[in-house]
Each structure stands twice: as C-alpha cells, then as structure tokens.
C-alpha cells in the first residue's frame, strides 16, 4: 500500500495553487535554483520531489529531458497537467531507493525544498550519487536553519521534527530542523563536492507587486541552496 504524504489532499491542493505566485517559491527559491542550474539544454535531469511540476516545466522549456518523482498523488496530478506529457513523471516514495533508475543515467538532479522532509536522507543521497554520472551535478534547497531558529526558538542546533503552520494555520508543514553543520556534513559524507552555496533573496520582480514582502525577505534568510558535483 502506498504511504500517504503530508502533501496529499488539502495541503497538496493548497501548495499547487500557491507555488506559482508565492514569494517564497516563485520569487525566491525557484529563480535561485534555476540560476544555479545554468544551461540545461540536452541534459537528462531528475526532479526529486517534483511537486506540482513547476521545475519540471521550466527545465523542459529550457531544453532538458526531465524525469520527475513525487510521493504525493495529489501534487503529481497537478504536475502531469502542467507538463502535458513533456516530462516523464512517476509516483515514488522518496524514502525508498531509486530502483527505476540505472547507474550514471542522469546529468543532473534537482531537490527543491524537499530534503528536510526526507527521513532516510543518507539513502537518498547515496542513490542520487549512484544515478548521477561522474561530473554530474546536484542542486538542493532547504529551509535556512536561522529562519527555523528564529521561528521555533529553542536551540539553534535542534534536530527536532517540527510543524510550521501555513495558510493561516489551516495546514502545517512537517519537517526536520538541522543546523548548517548537519546539512553540509551529510552532503559531503555522501561523497559530493560542494561547488557553491547561496542564501536566496527574492528577485526584483517581487518588489513590483509586493514591496513590503520584498523588503522583509531581504532582511533575513529563508532558504539555503547548494550546487554539488559528483566527482
């Protein structure tokens, strides 16, 4: 029986309907990650936790061949409608091995704002290293540990699983907090080489539609994003 995820049903609907315009997704995380990806024309890319398909659609439009995996059936329905057959999408539990993919079968992988939801991160990173070709790249974005510390309080070094209320408290996101030390150490222990680390800020386009939010998100970080290489 398929494991139900937090993004099934109502939360999946909420995320899919807001990710196109959210200051966090549309104007902060996604532009930064796509800039890190650079030229993807002709590349075979694995979209890990493809959500409602925004990344898959954008990468495909830029000439990539995308395989997207998602644990939420709700989000996958939105993603399939968005890409309209232009990318290969499959329902897959991200805590399970990537048994559908051959060794060294991808040029790049994107894992956008999903890493902190994964319980078996060591296995996922090992599998990503396996399916990426030598010289391939991996992009990961996650919640910024100082943002979590500011919001939840307690110890900065907490590894607690926490619930972040969204949509005025109607829904919550369940994920594991981790300090920067843990985040980077897990990536390096998996055998990846860190090429670049950024703290994404919203693009100027947000300022034109919501100057107050633009200014607020330039005062404190929300996310971390890294580009890693398979040596």
PDB file of C-alpha atoms in Angstrom:
ATOM      1  CA  UNK A   1       0.000   0.000   0.000  1.00  0.00           C
ATOM      2  CA  UNK A   2       1.302   3.475  -0.909  1.00  0.00           C
ATOM      3  CA  UNK A   3       2.429   5.618   2.016  1.00  0.00           C
ATOM      4  CA  UNK A   4       0.323   8.764   2.258  1.00  0.00           C
ATOM      5  CA  UNK A   5       2.275  12.010   2.441  1.00  0.00           C
ATOM      6  CA  UNK A   6       1.551  15.327   4.126  1.00  0.00           C
ATOM      7  CA  UNK A   7       1.110  16.840   0.665  1.00  0.00           C
ATOM      8  CA  UNK A   8      -1.776  14.609  -0.269  1.00  0.00           C
ATOM      9  CA  UNK A   9      -5.293  16.041  -0.323  1.00  0.00           C
ATOM     10  CA  UNK A  10      -5.890  19.567   1.020  1.00  0.00           C
ATOM     11  CA  UNK A  11      -2.272  20.580   1.639  1.00  0.00           C
ATOM     12  CA  UNK A  12      -1.303  19.383  -1.826  1.00  0.00           C
ATOM     13  CA  UNK A  13      -4.109  21.429  -3.339  1.00  0.00           C
ATOM     14  CA  UNK A  14      -3.015  24.494  -1.359  1.00  0.00           C
ATOM     15  CA  UNK A  15       0.626  24.150  -2.371  1.00  0.00           C
ATOM     16  CA  UNK A  16      -0.157  23.572  -6.039  1.00  0.00           C
ATOM     17  CA  UNK A  17      -2.422  26.603  -6.155  1.00  0.00           C
ATOM     18  CA  UNK A  18       0.061  28.958  -4.461  1.00  0.00           C
ATOM     19  CA  UNK A  19       3.509  27.840  -5.670  1.00  0.00           C
ATOM     20  CA  UNK A  20       3.140  29.772  -8.937  1.00  0.00           C
ATOM     21  CA  UNK A  21       2.850  33.091  -7.121  1.00  0.00           C
ATOM     22  CA  UNK A  22       4.265  32.539  -3.622  1.00  0.00           C
ATOM     23  CA  UNK A  23       7.033  34.999  -2.676  1.00  0.00           C
ATOM     24  CA  UNK A  24       8.982  32.042  -1.276  1.00  0.00           C
ATOM     25  CA  UNK A  25       8.599  29.625  -4.182  1.00  0.00           C
ATOM     26  CA  UNK A  26       8.086  31.733  -7.295  1.00  0.00           C
ATOM     27  CA  UNK A  27      10.298  34.696  -6.418  1.00  0.00           C
ATOM     28  CA  UNK A  28      12.970  33.288  -4.101  1.00  0.00           C
ATOM     29  CA  UNK A  29      13.701  29.554  -4.243  1.00  0.00           C
ATOM     30  CA  UNK A  30      12.922  28.770  -7.876  1.00  0.00           C
ATOM     31  CA  UNK A  31      14.806  31.663  -9.541  1.00  0.00           C
ATOM     32  CA  UNK A  32      17.881  30.950  -7.412  1.00  0.00           C
ATOM     33  CA  UNK A  33      17.889  27.234  -8.139  1.00  0.00           C
ATOM     34  CA  UNK A  34      17.348  27.701 -11.869  1.00  0.00           C
ATOM     35  CA  UNK A  35      20.227  30.168 -11.961  1.00  0.00           C
ATOM     36  CA  UNK A  36      22.439  27.589 -10.232  1.00  0.00           C
ATOM     37  CA  UNK A  37      21.395  25.005 -12.832  1.00  0.00           C
ATOM     38  CA  UNK A  38      22.616  27.180 -15.679  1.00  0.00           C
ATOM     39  CA  UNK A  39      22.395  25.838 -19.224  1.00  0.00           C
ATOM     40  CA  UNK A  40      20.456  22.544 -19.131  1.00  0.00           C
ATOM     41  CA  UNK A  41      19.872  22.099 -22.855  1.00  0.00           C
ATOM     42  CA  UNK A  42      20.133  18.405 -23.716  1.00  0.00           C
ATOM     43  CA  UNK A  43      20.725  17.355 -20.099  1.00  0.00           C
ATOM     44  CA  UNK A  44      18.842  14.458 -18.513  1.00  0.00           C
ATOM     45  CA  UNK A  45      17.656  15.738 -15.138  1.00  0.00           C
ATOM     46  CA  UNK A  46      15.984  14.008 -12.187  1.00  0.00           C
ATOM     47  CA  UNK A  47      13.495  16.265 -10.383  1.00  0.00           C
ATOM     48  CA  UNK A  48      13.334  14.820  -6.869  1.00  0.00           C
ATOM     49  CA  UNK A  49      10.066  15.755  -5.206  1.00  0.00           C
ATOM     50  CA  UNK A  50       8.750  17.458  -8.323  1.00  0.00           C
ATOM     51  CA  UNK A  51       5.675  18.823  -6.537  1.00  0.00           C
ATOM     52  CA  UNK A  52       3.171  20.469  -8.851  1.00  0.00           C
ATOM     53  CA  UNK A  53       5.627  20.435 -11.748  1.00  0.00           C
ATOM     54  CA  UNK A  54       6.951  23.997 -11.810  1.00  0.00           C
ATOM     55  CA  UNK A  55      10.581  22.917 -12.023  1.00  0.00           C
ATOM     56  CA  UNK A  56       9.885  20.108 -14.482  1.00  0.00           C
ATOM     57  CA  UNK A  57       8.038  22.506 -16.786  1.00  0.00           C
ATOM     58  CA  UNK A  58      10.725  25.195 -16.600  1.00  0.00           C
ATOM     59  CA  UNK A  59      13.627  22.790 -17.101  1.00  0.00           C
ATOM     60  CA  UNK A  60      11.842  21.142 -20.025  1.00  0.00           C
ATOM     61  CA  UNK A  61      11.222  24.557 -21.590  1.00  0.00           C
ATOM     62  CA  UNK A  62      14.967  25.172 -21.332  1.00  0.00           C
ATOM     63  CA  UNK A  63      15.731  22.029 -23.315  1.00  0.00           C
ATOM     64  CA  UNK A  64      16.250  19.399 -20.594  1.00  0.00           C
ATOM     65  CA  UNK A  65      14.868  15.863 -20.584  1.00  0.00           C
ATOM     66  CA  UNK A  66      13.197  15.624 -17.165  1.00  0.00           C
ATOM     67  CA  UNK A  67      12.174  12.656 -15.047  1.00  0.00           C
ATOM     68  CA  UNK A  68      10.170  13.821 -12.041  1.00  0.00           C
ATOM     69  CA  UNK A  69       9.356  11.771  -8.949  1.00  0.00           C
ATOM     70  CA  UNK A  70       6.840  12.734  -6.293  1.00  0.00           C
ATOM     71  CA  UNK A  71       5.389  10.963  -3.263  1.00  0.00           C
ATOM     72  CA  UNK A  72       2.105  12.877  -3.254  1.00  0.00           C
ATOM     73  CA  UNK A  73      -0.542  11.644  -5.675  1.00  0.00           C
ATOM     74  CA  UNK A  74      -2.315  14.982  -5.302  1.00  0.00           C
ATOM     75  CA  UNK A  75       0.703  17.007  -6.391  1.00  0.00           C
ATOM     76  CA  UNK A  76       1.516  14.563  -9.159  1.00  0.00           C
ATOM     77  CA  UNK A  77      -1.893  15.162 -10.749  1.00  0.00           C
ATOM     78  CA  UNK A  78      -1.118  18.878 -10.932  1.00  0.00           C
ATOM     79  CA  UNK A  79       2.375  18.181 -12.289  1.00  0.00           C
ATOM     80  CA  UNK A  80       1.071  15.925 -15.056  1.00  0.00           C
ATOM     81  CA  UNK A  81      -1.440  18.540 -16.124  1.00  0.00           C
ATOM     82  CA  UNK A  82       1.283  21.201 -16.137  1.00  0.00           C
ATOM     83  CA  UNK A  83       3.898  19.339 -18.195  1.00  0.00           C
ATOM     84  CA  UNK A  84       1.302  17.836 -20.551  1.00  0.00           C
ATOM     85  CA  UNK A  85       3.411  14.824 -21.449  1.00  0.00           C
ATOM     86  CA  UNK A  86       6.626  16.790 -21.989  1.00  0.00           C
ATOM     87  CA  UNK A  87       8.344  15.156 -18.982  1.00  0.00           C
ATOM     88  CA  UNK A  88       8.305  11.666 -17.508  1.00  0.00           C
ATOM     89  CA  UNK A  89       6.627  11.777 -14.089  1.00  0.00           C
ATOM     90  CA  UNK A  90       6.188   8.928 -11.647  1.00  0.00           C
ATOM     91  CA  UNK A  91       4.758   8.362  -8.184  1.00  0.00           C
ATOM     92  CA  UNK A  92       7.627   7.377  -5.922  1.00  0.00           C
ATOM     93  CA  UNK A  93       8.262   7.350  -2.165  1.00  0.00           C
ATOM     94  CA  UNK A  94      11.404   9.442  -1.684  1.00  0.00           C
ATOM     95  CA  UNK A  95      12.378   7.373   1.357  1.00  0.00           C
ATOM     96  CA  UNK A  96      12.715   4.332  -0.930  1.00  0.00           C
ATOM     97  CA  UNK A  97      15.613   3.504  -3.303  1.00  0.00           C
ATOM     98  CA  UNK A  98      15.534   4.908  -6.830  1.00  0.00           C
ATOM     99  CA  UNK A  99      15.164   1.397  -8.230  1.00  0.00           C
ATOM    100  CA  UNK A 100      13.728   2.634 -11.536  1.00  0.00           C
ATOM    101  CA  UNK A 101      16.981   4.396 -12.488  1.00  0.00           C
ATOM    102  CA  UNK A 102      20.192   2.886 -13.815  1.00  0.00           C
ATOM    103  CA  UNK A 103      23.641   3.840 -12.579  1.00  0.00           C
ATOM    104  CA  UNK A 104      25.061   7.065 -14.070  1.00  0.00           C
ATOM    105  CA  UNK A 105      21.835   7.691 -16.010  1.00  0.00           C
ATOM    106  CA  UNK A 106      21.368  11.402 -15.204  1.00  0.00           C
ATOM    107  CA  UNK A 107      23.421  14.512 -15.886  1.00  0.00           C
ATOM    108  CA  UNK A 108      21.871  16.481 -13.060  1.00  0.00           C
ATOM    109  CA  UNK A 109      19.328  16.331 -10.235  1.00  0.00           C
ATOM    110  CA  UNK A 110      17.193  18.954  -8.518  1.00  0.00           C
ATOM    111  CA  UNK A 111      15.859  18.560  -4.980  1.00  0.00           C
ATOM    112  CA  UNK A 112      13.967  21.778  -4.221  1.00  0.00           C
ATOM    113  CA  UNK A 113      12.639  22.338  -0.683  1.00  0.00           C
ATOM    114  CA  UNK A 114      12.116  18.646  -0.025  1.00  0.00           C
ATOM    115  CA  UNK A 115      15.373  17.487   1.628  1.00  0.00           C
ATOM    116  CA  UNK A 116      14.183  18.440   5.128  1.00  0.00           C
ATOM    117  CA  UNK A 117      11.067  16.273   4.689  1.00  0.00           C
ATOM    118  CA  UNK A 118      13.088  13.113   3.992  1.00  0.00           C
ATOM    119  CA  UNK A 119      13.620  10.671   6.848  1.00  0.00           C
ATOM    120  CA  UNK A 120      16.234   8.492   5.132  1.00  0.00           C
ATOM    121  CA  UNK A 121      18.446  11.246   3.732  1.00  0.00           C
ATOM    122  CA  UNK A 122      21.602   9.126   3.781  1.00  0.00           C
ATOM    123  CA  UNK A 123      19.972   6.576   1.491  1.00  0.00           C
ATOM    124  CA  UNK A 124      18.577   9.243  -0.845  1.00  0.00           C
ATOM    125  CA  UNK A 125      21.960  10.936  -1.191  1.00  0.00           C
ATOM    126  CA  UNK A 126      23.633   7.604  -1.870  1.00  0.00           C
ATOM    127  CA  UNK A 127      21.070   6.826  -4.538  1.00  0.00           C
ATOM    128  CA  UNK A 128      21.486  10.245  -6.139  1.00  0.00           C
ATOM    129  CA  UNK A 129      25.248   9.735  -6.293  1.00  0.00           C
ATOM    130  CA  UNK A 130      24.633   6.351  -7.910  1.00  0.00           C
ATOM    131  CA  UNK A 131      22.279   7.599 -10.633  1.00  0.00           C
ATOM    132  CA  UNK A 132      24.318  10.708 -11.469  1.00  0.00           C
ATOM    133  CA  UNK A 133      27.136  10.361 -13.957  1.00  0.00           C
ATOM    134  CA  UNK A 134      30.637  11.334 -12.811  1.00  0.00           C
ATOM    135  CA  UNK A 135      30.872  15.081 -13.313  1.00  0.00           C
ATOM    136  CA  UNK A 136      27.120  15.438 -12.890  1.00  0.00           C
ATOM    137  CA  UNK A 137      25.572  17.986 -10.560  1.00  0.00           C
ATOM    138  CA  UNK A 138      23.019  18.070  -7.744  1.00  0.00           C
ATOM    139  CA  UNK A 139      21.049  21.128  -6.596  1.00  0.00           C
ATOM    140  CA  UNK A 140      19.445  21.115  -3.148  1.00  0.00           C
ATOM    141  CA  UNK A 141      17.487  23.853  -1.414  1.00  0.00           C
ATOM    142  CA  UNK A 142      16.238  23.658   2.149  1.00  0.00           C
ATOM    143  CA  UNK A 143      14.924  25.835   4.949  1.00  0.00           C
ATOM    144  CA  UNK A 144      17.546  28.132   6.427  1.00  0.00           C
ATOM    145  CA  UNK A 145      18.483  26.996   9.951  1.00  0.00           C
ATOM    146  CA  UNK A 146      18.482  30.552  11.292  1.00  0.00           C
ATOM    147  CA  UNK A 147      14.960  31.079   9.945  1.00  0.00           C
ATOM    148  CA  UNK A 148      13.823  27.949  11.769  1.00  0.00           C
ATOM    149  CA  UNK A 149      15.624  29.027  14.935  1.00  0.00           C
ATOM    150  CA  UNK A 150      14.013  32.464  14.785  1.00  0.00           C
ATOM    151  CA  UNK A 151      10.546  30.966  14.252  1.00  0.00           C
ATOM    152  CA  UNK A 152      10.589  27.974  16.630  1.00  0.00           C
ATOM    153  CA  UNK A 153      13.048  29.193  19.258  1.00  0.00           C
ATOM    154  CA  UNK A 154      14.955  26.778  21.450  1.00  0.00           C
ATOM    155  CA  UNK A 155      18.388  25.612  20.389  1.00  0.00           C
ATOM    156  CA  UNK A 156      19.833  26.555  17.019  1.00  0.00           C
ATOM    157  CA  UNK A 157      21.349  23.066  16.994  1.00  0.00           C
ATOM    158  CA  UNK A 158      17.969  21.342  17.266  1.00  0.00           C
ATOM    159  CA  UNK A 159      17.226  18.320  15.083  1.00  0.00           C
ATOM    160  CA  UNK A 160      13.582  18.218  16.118  1.00  0.00           C
ATOM    161  CA  UNK A 161      10.819  17.327  13.713  1.00  0.00           C
ATOM    162  CA  UNK A 162       8.631  20.435  13.719  1.00  0.00           C
ATOM    163  CA  UNK A 163       5.333  21.644  12.290  1.00  0.00           C
ATOM    164  CA  UNK A 164       5.228  25.004  10.535  1.00  0.00           C
ATOM    165  CA  UNK A 165       1.732  26.475  10.199  1.00  0.00           C
ATOM    166  CA  UNK A 166       0.763  27.799   6.772  1.00  0.00           C
ATOM    167  CA  UNK A 167      -2.396  29.231   5.241  1.00  0.00           C
ATOM    168  CA  UNK A 168      -3.346  30.997   8.445  1.00  0.00           C
ATOM    169  CA  UNK A 169      -2.989  27.800  10.453  1.00  0.00           C
ATOM    170  CA  UNK A 170      -5.235  25.692   8.218  1.00  0.00           C
ATOM    171  CA  UNK A 171      -2.301  23.460   7.254  1.00  0.00           C
ATOM    172  CA  UNK A 172       1.163  22.667   8.547  1.00  0.00           C
ATOM    173  CA  UNK A 173       4.461  21.506   7.058  1.00  0.00           C
ATOM    174  CA  UNK A 174       6.191  18.701   8.961  1.00  0.00           C
ATOM    175  CA  UNK A 175       9.962  18.629   8.570  1.00  0.00           C
ATOM    176  CA  UNK A 176      13.226  18.190  10.431  1.00  0.00           C
ATOM    177  CA  UNK A 177      15.228  21.165  11.559  1.00  0.00           C
ATOM    178  CA  UNK A 178      19.005  20.930  11.213  1.00  0.00           C
ATOM    179  CA  UNK A 179      21.930  23.298  11.738  1.00  0.00           C
ATOM    180  CA  UNK A 180      24.136  24.244   8.803  1.00  0.00           C
ATOM    181  CA  UNK A 181      26.807  21.872  10.105  1.00  0.00           C
ATOM    182  CA  UNK A 182      24.482  18.870   9.734  1.00  0.00           C
ATOM    183  CA  UNK A 183      23.222  19.893   6.304  1.00  0.00           C
ATOM    184  CA  UNK A 184      26.683  20.305   4.789  1.00  0.00           C
ATOM    185  CA  UNK A 185      28.180  17.313   6.609  1.00  0.00           C
ATOM    186  CA  UNK A 186      25.518  14.964   5.219  1.00  0.00           C
ATOM    187  CA  UNK A 187      26.197  16.127   1.656  1.00  0.00           C
ATOM    188  CA  UNK A 188      29.962  15.748   1.979  1.00  0.00           C
ATOM    189  CA  UNK A 189      29.664  12.365   3.697  1.00  0.00           C
ATOM    190  CA  UNK A 190      27.699  11.121   0.679  1.00  0.00           C
ATOM    191  CA  UNK A 191      30.735  11.848  -1.496  1.00  0.00           C
ATOM    192  CA  UNK A 192      29.611  15.058  -3.181  1.00  0.00           C
ATOM    193  CA  UNK A 193      31.851  18.085  -3.643  1.00  0.00           C
ATOM    194  CA  UNK A 194      30.416  21.473  -2.686  1.00  0.00           C
ATOM    195  CA  UNK A 195      30.703  23.905  -5.583  1.00  0.00           C
ATOM    196  CA  UNK A 196      28.505  26.798  -4.464  1.00  0.00           C
ATOM    197  CA  UNK A 197      26.309  27.820  -1.514  1.00  0.00           C
ATOM    198  CA  UNK A 198      23.871  30.720  -1.645  1.00  0.00           C
ATOM    199  CA  UNK A 199      21.196  32.246   0.591  1.00  0.00           C
ATOM    200  CA  UNK A 200      18.494  33.140  -1.956  1.00  0.00           C
ATOM    201  CA  UNK A 201      16.836  36.538  -1.826  1.00  0.00           C
ATOM    202  CA  UNK A 202      13.689  37.426  -3.770  1.00  0.00           C
ATOM    203  CA  UNK A 203      14.038  38.789  -7.275  1.00  0.00           C
ATOM    204  CA  UNK A 204      13.272  42.377  -8.199  1.00  0.00           C
ATOM    205  CA  UNK A 205      10.042  41.212  -9.824  1.00  0.00           C
ATOM    206  CA  UNK A 206       8.525  40.710  -6.357  1.00  0.00           C
ATOM    207  CA  UNK A 207       9.211  44.325  -5.427  1.00  0.00           C
ATOM    208  CA  UNK A 208       6.880  45.484  -8.174  1.00  0.00           C
ATOM    209  CA  UNK A 209       3.931  43.542  -6.771  1.00  0.00           C
ATOM    210  CA  UNK A 210       4.629  43.366  -3.017  1.00  0.00           C
ATOM    211  CA  UNK A 211       7.310  45.785  -1.857  1.00  0.00           C
ATOM    212  CA  UNK A 212       6.759  45.104   1.858  1.00  0.00           C
ATOM    213  CA  UNK A 213       7.346  41.363   1.471  1.00  0.00           C
ATOM    214  CA  UNK A 214      10.299  42.007  -0.815  1.00  0.00           C
ATOM    215  CA  UNK A 215      11.898  44.232   1.826  1.00  0.00           C
ATOM    216  CA  UNK A 216      11.158  41.759   4.639  1.00  0.00           C
ATOM    217  CA  UNK A 217      12.671  38.806   2.767  1.00  0.00           C
ATOM    218  CA  UNK A 218      15.822  40.828   2.128  1.00  0.00           C
ATOM    219  CA  UNK A 219      16.327  41.330   5.862  1.00  0.00           C
ATOM    220  CA  UNK A 220      16.637  37.682   6.929  1.00  0.00           C
ATOM    221  CA  UNK A 221      17.250  34.445   5.016  1.00  0.00           C
ATOM    222  CA  UNK A 222      14.518  31.897   4.324  1.00  0.00           C
ATOM    223  CA  UNK A 223      16.442  29.210   2.438  1.00  0.00           C
ATOM    224  CA  UNK A 224      19.821  27.725   1.678  1.00  0.00           C
ATOM    225  CA  UNK A 225      20.685  26.441  -1.782  1.00  0.00           C
ATOM    226  CA  UNK A 226      23.740  24.476  -2.832  1.00  0.00           C
ATOM    227  CA  UNK A 227      25.245  23.153  -6.034  1.00  0.00           C
ATOM    228  CA  UNK A 228      27.204  19.938  -5.657  1.00  0.00           C
ATOM    229  CA  UNK A 229      29.330  17.928  -8.044  1.00  0.00           C
ATOM    230  CA  UNK A 230      29.655  14.180  -8.428  1.00  0.00           C
ATOM    231  CA  UNK A 231      33.459  13.761  -8.526  1.00  0.00           C
TER     232      UNK A 231
END
